[in-house]
Short mmCIF file of C-alpha atoms in Angstrom, two decimals:
data_model
loop_
_atom_site.label_atom_id
_atom_site.label_comp_id
_atom_site.label_asym_id
_atom_site.label_seq_id
_atom_site.Cartn_x
_atom_site.Cartn_y
_atom_site.Cartn_z
CA MET D 1 44.50 73.65 121.73
CA PRO D 2 46.10 74.46 125.11
CA GLU D 3 46.01 77.99 126.46
CA GLY D 4 48.95 79.94 125.10
CA ALA D 5 49.28 77.76 122.00
CA THR D 6 51.06 79.44 119.13
CA SER D 7 50.00 77.39 116.13
CA ILE D 8 48.39 79.36 113.32
CA SER D 9 47.03 76.45 111.28
CA SER D 10 44.53 73.77 112.21
CA LYS D 11 45.73 70.39 113.51
CA THR D 12 45.69 68.89 110.02
CA THR D 13 48.10 69.65 107.20
CA THR D 14 46.98 72.79 105.38
CA ALA D 15 47.04 73.30 101.63
CA SER D 16 50.21 75.35 102.11
CA GLY D 17 52.00 72.43 103.79
CA TRP D 18 51.85 73.61 107.41
CA ARG D 19 51.01 71.02 110.05
CA ALA D 20 50.52 71.52 113.78
CA PHE D 21 52.97 69.73 116.08
CA THR D 22 52.71 69.60 119.86
CA VAL D 23 55.70 70.21 122.12
CA ALA D 24 55.97 66.92 124.03
CA GLU D 25 59.10 67.78 126.02
CA ARG D 26 61.77 70.43 126.40
CA HIS D 27 65.26 69.85 127.76
CA PRO D 28 68.09 72.30 128.50
CA GLU D 29 71.27 71.10 126.77
CA THR D 30 73.37 74.04 128.03
CA SER D 31 72.54 77.41 129.55
CA HIS D 32 71.98 78.76 126.03
CA ILE D 33 70.68 75.74 124.07
CA THR D 34 67.31 74.09 124.62
CA SER D 35 65.89 71.04 122.83
CA PHE D 36 62.19 70.80 121.99
CA VAL D 37 60.65 67.38 121.24
CA LEU D 38 57.77 67.65 118.76
CA LYS D 39 54.97 65.20 117.93
CA PRO D 40 52.12 65.56 115.40
CA ALA D 41 49.09 67.22 116.99
CA ASP D 42 46.82 65.01 114.87
CA ALA D 43 48.55 61.86 116.21
CA GLY D 44 49.42 60.91 112.63
CA GLY D 45 52.71 59.68 111.25
CA LEU D 46 55.90 61.69 111.02
CA PRO D 47 57.11 63.08 107.69
CA HIS D 48 59.94 61.23 105.96
CA TYR D 49 63.34 62.88 106.27
CA ARG D 50 67.06 62.17 106.31
CA ALA D 51 69.51 62.87 109.10
CA GLY D 52 70.91 66.38 108.73
CA GLN D 53 67.84 68.04 107.22
CA HIS D 54 66.07 71.04 108.70
CA LEU D 55 62.42 71.89 109.21
CA THR D 56 60.60 75.22 109.01
CA LEU D 57 58.66 76.49 112.03
CA ARG D 58 55.93 79.12 112.11
CA PHE D 59 54.64 80.64 115.32
CA LYS D 60 53.27 83.88 116.72
CA GLY D 61 55.97 86.14 118.07
CA PRO D 62 55.82 88.60 120.97
CA ASP D 63 53.71 91.10 119.01
CA GLY D 64 51.38 88.46 117.59
CA ALA D 65 52.92 88.60 114.12
CA PRO D 66 54.00 85.28 112.59
CA LEU D 67 57.68 84.38 112.80
CA ILE D 68 59.16 81.79 110.44
CA ARG D 69 62.50 80.14 111.14
CA ASP D 70 64.45 77.06 110.02
CA TYR D 71 66.02 74.71 112.57
CA THR D 72 67.93 71.49 112.05
CA VAL D 73 66.22 68.30 113.17
CA SER D 74 68.69 67.23 115.86
CA CYS D 75 67.64 63.57 115.93
CA ALA D 76 67.74 60.81 113.34
CA PRO D 77 64.45 59.45 111.97
CA ASN D 78 62.96 57.35 114.77
CA GLY D 79 59.24 57.08 114.00
CA ALA D 80 58.31 58.70 117.32
CA HIS D 81 59.16 62.40 117.27
CA LEU D 82 61.17 65.27 115.82
CA ARG D 83 63.58 67.33 117.90
CA ILE D 84 65.06 70.78 117.40
CA SER D 85 67.83 72.27 119.53
CA VAL D 86 67.77 76.07 119.59
CA LYS D 87 70.50 78.44 120.73
CA ARG D 88 69.35 81.62 122.42
CA GLU D 89 70.77 84.50 120.39
CA PRO D 90 71.20 87.85 122.19
CA HIS D 91 69.13 89.75 119.63
CA GLY D 92 67.13 86.86 118.20
CA SER D 93 63.40 87.52 118.55
CA ALA D 94 62.53 83.95 117.54
CA SER D 95 65.11 82.09 119.63
CA ASN D 96 64.38 84.19 122.71
CA TRP D 97 60.63 83.65 122.35
CA LEU D 98 61.08 79.89 122.00
CA HIS D 99 63.29 79.75 125.09
CA ASP D 100 61.06 81.97 127.19
CA HIS D 101 57.57 80.88 126.16
CA LEU D 102 57.31 77.56 124.28
CA GLN D 103 56.28 74.89 126.77
CA PRO D 104 55.10 71.25 126.63
CA GLY D 105 51.50 71.02 125.50
CA GLN D 106 51.68 73.99 123.15
CA ASP D 107 51.30 73.63 119.39
CA ILE D 108 53.56 75.06 116.71
CA ASP D 109 53.29 74.95 112.91
CA VAL D 110 55.83 72.84 111.04
CA ARG D 111 56.70 72.19 107.41
CA ALA D 112 58.18 68.83 106.48
CA PRO D 113 62.00 68.61 106.78
CA SER D 114 64.05 69.44 103.71
CA GLY D 115 67.62 70.18 102.66
CA ASP D 116 70.57 68.43 101.03
CA PHE D 117 73.02 68.58 103.94
CA VAL D 118 72.54 64.92 104.85
CA LEU D 119 74.48 61.85 105.88
CA PRO D 120 76.16 60.51 102.72
CA GLU D 121 74.74 57.14 101.74
CA GLU D 122 78.13 55.91 100.50
CA ALA D 123 79.30 53.82 103.44
CA THR D 124 82.70 52.90 101.99
CA ARG D 125 84.32 56.30 102.58
CA PRO D 126 85.27 57.64 106.01
CA LEU D 127 83.27 60.56 107.41
CA VAL D 128 84.78 63.59 109.09
CA MET D 129 82.13 65.63 110.92
CA VAL D 130 83.39 69.07 111.91
CA SER D 131 81.21 71.56 113.79
CA ALA D 132 81.38 74.65 115.95
CA GLY D 133 78.90 75.66 118.65
CA VAL D 134 75.27 74.88 117.86
CA GLY D 135 76.45 73.69 114.43
CA VAL D 136 76.71 70.30 116.13
CA THR D 137 72.93 69.72 115.77
CA PRO D 138 72.94 68.08 112.30
CA MET D 139 75.99 66.05 113.33
CA ILE D 140 74.04 64.63 116.28
CA ALA D 141 71.31 63.44 113.91
CA MET D 142 73.87 61.96 111.52
CA LEU D 143 75.79 60.19 114.27
CA GLU D 144 72.53 58.74 115.60
CA ALA D 145 71.72 57.47 112.09
CA ALA D 146 75.21 55.98 111.70
CA ALA D 147 74.96 54.25 115.07
CA GLU D 148 71.62 52.78 114.03
CA ALA D 149 72.88 51.68 110.60
CA GLN D 150 75.91 49.79 111.97
CA ASP D 151 77.48 49.81 108.50
CA GLY D 152 81.04 49.85 109.80
CA ARG D 153 82.03 53.21 108.38
CA SER D 154 84.86 55.14 110.05
CA ILE D 155 83.84 58.47 111.61
CA ARG D 156 85.92 61.33 113.05
CA PHE D 157 83.65 63.61 115.10
CA ILE D 158 85.32 66.99 115.74
CA HIS D 159 83.57 69.76 117.65
CA GLY D 160 84.65 73.21 118.78
CA VAL D 161 83.15 75.10 121.76
CA ARG D 162 84.12 77.78 124.26
CA ASP D 163 84.30 75.48 127.30
CA GLY D 164 82.78 72.35 128.75
CA ALA D 165 79.71 74.14 130.07
CA ALA D 166 78.87 75.33 126.55
CA ARG D 167 79.15 71.86 125.01
CA PRO D 168 75.74 70.34 124.18
CA PHE D 169 75.03 66.59 123.99
CA ALA D 170 78.43 65.63 125.44
CA ALA D 171 77.27 62.41 127.14
CA HIS D 172 74.96 61.54 124.25
CA VAL D 173 77.77 61.89 121.70
CA ALA D 174 80.07 59.68 123.79
CA ALA D 175 77.37 57.01 124.03
CA LEU D 176 76.66 57.17 120.30
CA ALA D 177 80.36 56.88 119.48
CA ALA D 178 80.65 53.78 121.66
CA ARG D 179 77.55 52.28 120.08
CA GLN D 180 78.66 53.02 116.51
CA GLY D 181 81.98 51.38 117.28
CA HIS D 182 84.18 53.16 114.74
CA THR D 183 83.92 56.79 115.88
CA ARG D 184 86.79 58.85 117.26
CA LEU D 185 85.94 62.04 119.16
CA ASP D 186 87.89 65.30 119.31
CA VAL D 187 86.75 68.42 121.17
CA PHE D 188 88.46 71.81 120.92
CA PHE D 189 87.96 74.34 123.72
CA SER D 190 88.78 77.95 122.86
CA ARG D 191 88.63 78.99 126.53
CA PRO D 192 88.88 75.75 128.52
CA ALA D 193 87.73 75.66 132.12
CA SER D 194 89.32 73.57 134.82
CA GLY D 195 89.14 69.89 133.90
CA ASP D 196 88.08 70.44 130.27
CA LEU D 197 91.39 69.16 128.90
CA ASP D 198 91.68 66.08 131.10
CA ALA D 199 89.93 63.61 128.78
CA PRO D 200 91.60 61.98 125.75
CA GLY D 201 90.87 63.84 122.52
CA HIS D 202 90.32 67.17 124.28
CA HIS D 203 92.41 70.05 122.92
CA GLU D 204 92.94 73.71 123.69
CA GLY D 205 92.41 76.14 120.82
CA ARG D 206 90.30 76.14 117.68
CA ILE D 207 89.82 73.63 114.88
CA ASP D 208 92.07 74.50 111.95
CA ILE D 209 93.03 73.11 108.57
CA ASP D 210 96.43 71.96 109.85
CA PHE D 211 94.72 69.58 112.27
CA LEU D 212 92.44 68.21 109.53
CA GLN D 213 95.37 67.69 107.17
CA ARG D 214 97.43 66.00 109.86
CA GLU D 215 94.77 63.90 111.57
CA THR D 216 92.10 63.00 108.98
CA PRO D 217 92.13 60.98 105.72
CA ILE D 218 92.23 63.88 103.25
CA GLY D 219 92.42 61.59 100.24
CA GLU D 220 89.38 59.50 101.12
CA ALA D 221 86.88 61.15 103.42
CA HIS D 222 83.64 63.01 103.03
CA TYR D 223 83.85 66.22 105.08
CA LEU D 224 80.69 67.51 106.75
CA LEU D 225 81.08 71.06 108.07
CA CYS D 226 78.60 73.15 110.04
CA GLY D 227 79.15 76.44 111.83
CA PRO D 228 79.47 80.19 111.31
CA MET D 229 80.81 81.61 108.06
CA PRO D 230 84.44 82.39 109.08
CA PHE D 231 84.83 78.86 110.46
CA LEU D 232 83.46 77.31 107.27
CA ARG D 233 85.39 79.53 104.91
CA ASP D 234 88.71 78.68 106.53
CA LEU D 235 88.07 74.94 106.58
CA ALA D 236 86.27 74.55 103.24
CA THR D 237 88.82 76.56 101.29
CA GLY D 238 91.65 74.84 103.15
CA LEU D 239 90.29 71.40 102.30
CA ALA D 240 89.84 72.38 98.65
CA ALA D 241 93.41 73.70 98.54
CA ALA D 242 94.59 70.42 100.07
CA GLY D 243 93.07 68.54 97.14
CA VAL D 244 89.73 67.40 98.54
CA PRO D 245 87.22 67.39 95.65
CA ARG D 246 84.38 69.78 96.31
CA GLY D 247 81.97 66.93 95.84
CA ARG D 248 83.31 65.58 99.15
CA ILE D 249 83.03 68.90 101.02
CA HIS D 250 79.51 69.33 102.39
CA TYR D 251 78.55 72.30 104.51
CA GLU D 252 75.77 74.14 106.27
CA PHE D 253 76.21 77.56 107.80
CA PHE D 254 74.55 80.28 109.82
CA GLY D 255 74.71 83.94 108.85
CA PRO D 256 74.42 86.08 105.70
CA MET D 257 74.23 84.39 102.33
CA GLU D 258 77.58 84.50 100.60
CA GLU D 259 79.95 82.20 98.83
CA ILE D 260 82.24 79.92 100.81
CA PHE D 261 84.90 79.58 98.14
CA GLU D 262 86.88 82.65 97.09
CA ASP D 263 88.18 81.27 93.80
CA ASP D 264 86.15 80.47 90.68
CA ALA D 265 82.41 80.04 91.21
CA ALA D 266 82.21 76.62 92.80
CA PRO D 267 80.46 73.84 90.87
CA ALA D 268 77.65 72.02 92.60
CA ALA D 269 78.26 68.44 93.67
CA GLU D 270 75.77 67.39 91.02
CA PRO D 271 73.96 69.20 88.22
CA ALA D 272 70.72 70.75 89.34
CA LYS D 273 67.64 68.61 88.82
CA PRO D 274 64.01 69.69 88.84
CA ALA D 275 62.58 68.80 92.23
CA PRO D 276 59.53 66.54 92.41
CA GLY D 277 56.72 68.98 91.79
CA SER D 278 53.04 69.01 91.26
CA GLY D 279 53.18 67.35 87.87
CA ALA D 280 52.49 69.04 84.55
CA TYR D 281 52.08 72.78 84.88
CA VAL D 282 48.64 74.04 83.93
CA GLY D 283 48.01 77.78 83.93
CA THR D 284 44.72 78.83 85.53
CA ASP D 285 42.94 82.10 84.91
CA ALA D 286 44.44 83.51 88.11
CA GLN D 287 47.93 82.43 87.12
CA MET D 288 47.51 83.95 83.67
CA ALA D 289 46.49 87.19 85.36
CA VAL D 290 49.68 87.04 87.41
CA GLU D 291 51.69 86.58 84.22
CA GLU D 292 50.07 89.66 82.71
CA HIS D 293 50.82 91.61 85.88
CA VAL D 294 54.45 90.53 85.70
CA ALA D 295 54.66 91.65 82.10
CA ARG D 296 53.39 95.10 83.06
CA ALA D 297 55.61 95.39 86.15
CA LEU D 298 58.85 94.31 84.47
CA LEU D 299 58.92 96.27 81.22
CA ASP D 300 62.66 96.03 80.63
CA SER D 301 63.02 92.28 81.06
CA ALA D 302 64.01 91.21 77.56
CA ALA D 303 67.75 91.05 78.25
CA ASP D 304 67.35 89.49 81.69
CA ALA D 305 65.66 86.52 83.27
CA VAL D 306 62.10 87.08 84.48
CA VAL D 307 61.00 84.48 87.01
CA ALA D 308 57.77 84.46 89.01
CA SER D 309 56.62 82.01 91.65
CA ASP D 310 53.46 81.35 93.64
CA ALA D 311 53.02 81.49 97.40
CA GLU D 312 54.56 78.02 97.73
CA GLY D 313 57.65 78.92 95.73
CA LEU D 314 56.67 76.99 92.60
CA ILE D 315 57.69 78.64 89.35
CA THR D 316 54.83 80.19 87.34
CA VAL D 317 56.74 82.38 84.85
CA TRP D 318 60.04 81.50 83.16
CA ASN D 319 61.06 83.60 80.17
CA ALA D 320 63.69 83.13 77.46
CA GLY D 321 66.23 85.07 79.52
CA ALA D 322 65.81 82.61 82.38
CA GLU D 323 66.42 79.70 80.02
CA ARG D 324 69.53 81.41 78.64
CA ILE D 325 70.99 82.14 82.09
CA PHE D 326 70.04 78.99 84.00
CA GLY D 327 69.71 76.41 81.21
CA PHE D 328 66.24 75.05 82.01
CA ALA D 329 63.65 75.13 79.25
CA PRO D 330 60.22 76.45 80.29
CA GLN D 331 58.72 72.96 80.28
CA GLU D 332 61.44 71.87 82.73
CA ALA D 333 61.12 74.86 85.06
CA LEU D 334 57.40 75.67 85.22
CA GLY D 335 55.73 74.07 88.21
CA GLN D 336 59.07 73.28 89.87
CA SER D 337 60.49 74.71 93.09
CA LEU D 338 62.79 77.72 93.02
CA ASP D 339 65.36 75.31 94.48
CA ILE D 340 66.43 74.43 90.94
CA MET D 341 68.22 77.81 90.72
CA ILE D 342 69.41 78.14 94.35
CA PRO D 343 72.65 76.46 95.54
CA GLU D 344 71.83 74.06 98.37
CA PRO D 345 73.72 75.86 101.17
CA PHE D 346 71.57 78.97 100.64
CA ARG D 347 68.15 77.32 100.44
CA ALA D 348 67.27 77.29 104.13
CA ARG D 349 67.90 81.03 104.47
CA HIS D 350 66.03 81.72 101.23
CA TRP D 351 62.91 79.81 102.31
CA GLU D 352 62.94 81.37 105.76
CA GLY D 353 62.68 84.81 104.17
CA TYR D 354 60.29 83.68 101.45
CA HIS D 355 57.74 82.12 103.80
CA HIS D 356 58.00 85.08 106.18
CA THR D 357 57.23 87.48 103.34
CA VAL D 358 54.26 85.43 102.14
CA SER D 359 52.86 85.18 105.67
CA THR D 360 53.31 88.83 106.64
CA GLY D 361 53.06 90.60 103.29
CA GLU D 362 56.27 92.44 104.11
CA SER D 363 59.76 92.03 102.69
CA ARG D 364 62.98 93.08 104.37
CA TYR D 365 63.94 94.62 101.02
CA GLY D 366 62.53 97.78 99.52
CA ALA D 367 61.07 98.03 96.04
CA GLY D 368 63.91 98.19 93.54
CA ASP D 369 66.59 97.03 95.98
CA LEU D 370 69.29 95.18 94.07
CA LEU D 371 70.32 91.90 95.71
CA ALA D 372 73.41 89.82 94.92
CA VAL D 373 73.66 86.07 95.60
CA PRO D 374 75.04 82.92 93.97
CA GLY D 375 72.80 81.13 91.47
CA LEU D 376 72.73 77.52 90.25
CA CYS D 377 72.56 76.45 86.61
CA LYS D 378 71.18 73.24 85.13
CA ASP D 379 74.68 71.95 84.37
CA GLY D 380 75.77 72.45 87.99
CA ARG D 381 77.73 75.68 87.51
CA ARG D 382 77.42 78.40 90.11
CA ILE D 383 77.13 81.92 88.83
CA SER D 384 76.89 85.36 90.42
CA ILE D 385 73.50 86.99 89.95
CA GLU D 386 71.80 90.27 90.83
CA PHE D 387 68.04 90.55 91.08
CA THR D 388 65.12 92.66 92.22
CA ILE D 389 61.89 91.41 93.80
CA VAL D 390 58.28 92.43 93.18
CA LEU D 391 55.58 91.14 95.54
CA MET D 392 52.40 90.00 93.80
CA LYS D 393 49.26 90.63 95.89
CA ASP D 394 45.56 90.02 95.41
CA ALA D 395 42.82 92.60 95.95
CA ALA D 396 42.88 91.94 99.70
CA GLY D 397 46.62 92.60 99.91
CA VAL D 398 47.54 88.96 100.44
CA VAL D 399 50.84 87.91 98.85
CA THR D 400 50.11 85.39 96.10
CA GLY D 401 53.65 85.14 94.81
CA MET D 402 56.78 87.01 93.81
CA ALA D 403 58.45 88.04 90.58
CA SER D 404 62.08 88.87 89.90
CA THR D 405 64.29 90.21 87.18
CA ILE D 406 67.66 88.46 87.31
CA ARG D 407 70.96 89.34 85.65
CA ASP D 408 74.10 87.20 85.35
CA VAL D 409 76.96 89.37 86.66
CA SER D 410 79.61 86.64 86.89
CA LYS D 411 81.98 88.41 84.49
CA ARG D 412 81.74 91.71 86.35
CA PHE D 413 82.16 89.90 89.67
CA GLU D 414 85.36 88.26 88.42
CA GLU D 415 86.72 91.55 87.08
CA THR D 416 86.01 93.28 90.40
CA ARG D 417 87.63 90.51 92.40
CA THR D 418 90.71 90.54 90.14
CA LEU D 419 90.98 94.30 90.55
CA LYS D 420 90.71 94.04 94.35
CA LYS D 421 93.44 91.40 94.44
CA ARG D 422 95.67 93.57 92.23
CA VAL D 423 95.14 96.60 94.48
CA ALA D 424 95.95 94.50 97.55
CA GLU D 425 99.16 93.25 95.89
CA LEU D 426 100.21 96.80 95.00
CA GLU D 427 99.50 98.03 98.53
CA LYS D 428 101.54 95.17 99.95
CA ALA D 429 104.42 95.88 97.58
CA THR D 430 104.31 99.59 98.41
CA GLY D 431 104.31 98.86 102.13
CA ALA D 432 107.26 96.50 101.77
CA ALA D 433 109.21 99.14 99.89
#
């Protein structure tokens, strides 16, 4: 391994799924975004993935402690390499370290790409790709895949940036659009520099729902959205209000986990399905010991769901409360990924924190902290849940899994939201008077 390498695993895939990749190239896309081209250190084949998915990276940070982050694969499957394109964040320890230290020849640990934010396979409907800033990265991969497929689908590629200097992949996107043959480009500049507005399809301002309603096929298209939360909330809720079925609104975001839609808990595009797992679940002595530990640690679990998982995030304990809340019988849930109960837009952030906790033995949350996030049921409903986390450790202090008590608080959430809306209406009426 070259001097300064940051890989923690060996060059072969470990039992935990980590595999060393070598940085083959790095390219500046803008002053704040750098692309890293990755190839397997063992010279083996690339993992299978779909355009739009993300991969998980693990590397040693400035203090030597492992950092785990998720980054979109910014290229379509090509059989030669993976590519990530990372924005330097002012206070981002991981992004700053990658920009400042990761060089060609160094190794970094990678998990196979995953995620459901992918290019829709249905080629008969138009696609509208809408992104802001570095949210363009999955769109680049999808546009590459569409150009390669040559299936004749109509694409509207809409991107928002500060100015031309901050726009990544500009020439590459133009070339892909020409190659695909049915792609129309629009770029919005919030603070355009001289010359930014000279080209056709270049606009001053920000992308808004009025533009999408006026310029895109609302009644037909799949909408693919990627960017920060305020951007997504405005566009996703606007599209839903305009009559676009939520099954045709696909999104990926950066920032805290919270719901996009403000109205009723949004249904998933499809009912949740158990992910391909490790086959029939068989409890070992160690796993049975974990179950006993969970039983002792969570004494008041009868009315709530009790769910435990191993270091890989596979479910090892699933009680009657979990079946009642989420709908999966124990034989359906045990041995499956926690993804079956996590809405897709929140999975990347969940796994980033999960793998970091397993690797470091430390959680960002204190014992007993009550967390609130959306949950996903077997029938596709989204619910509001609150939960606490208990880390399960072996005698050496190594995290072997996690356990949670989970409560469905959807009714209380709705009552609170209704009350807030009523208070806002009264305040508005009082102000008007």
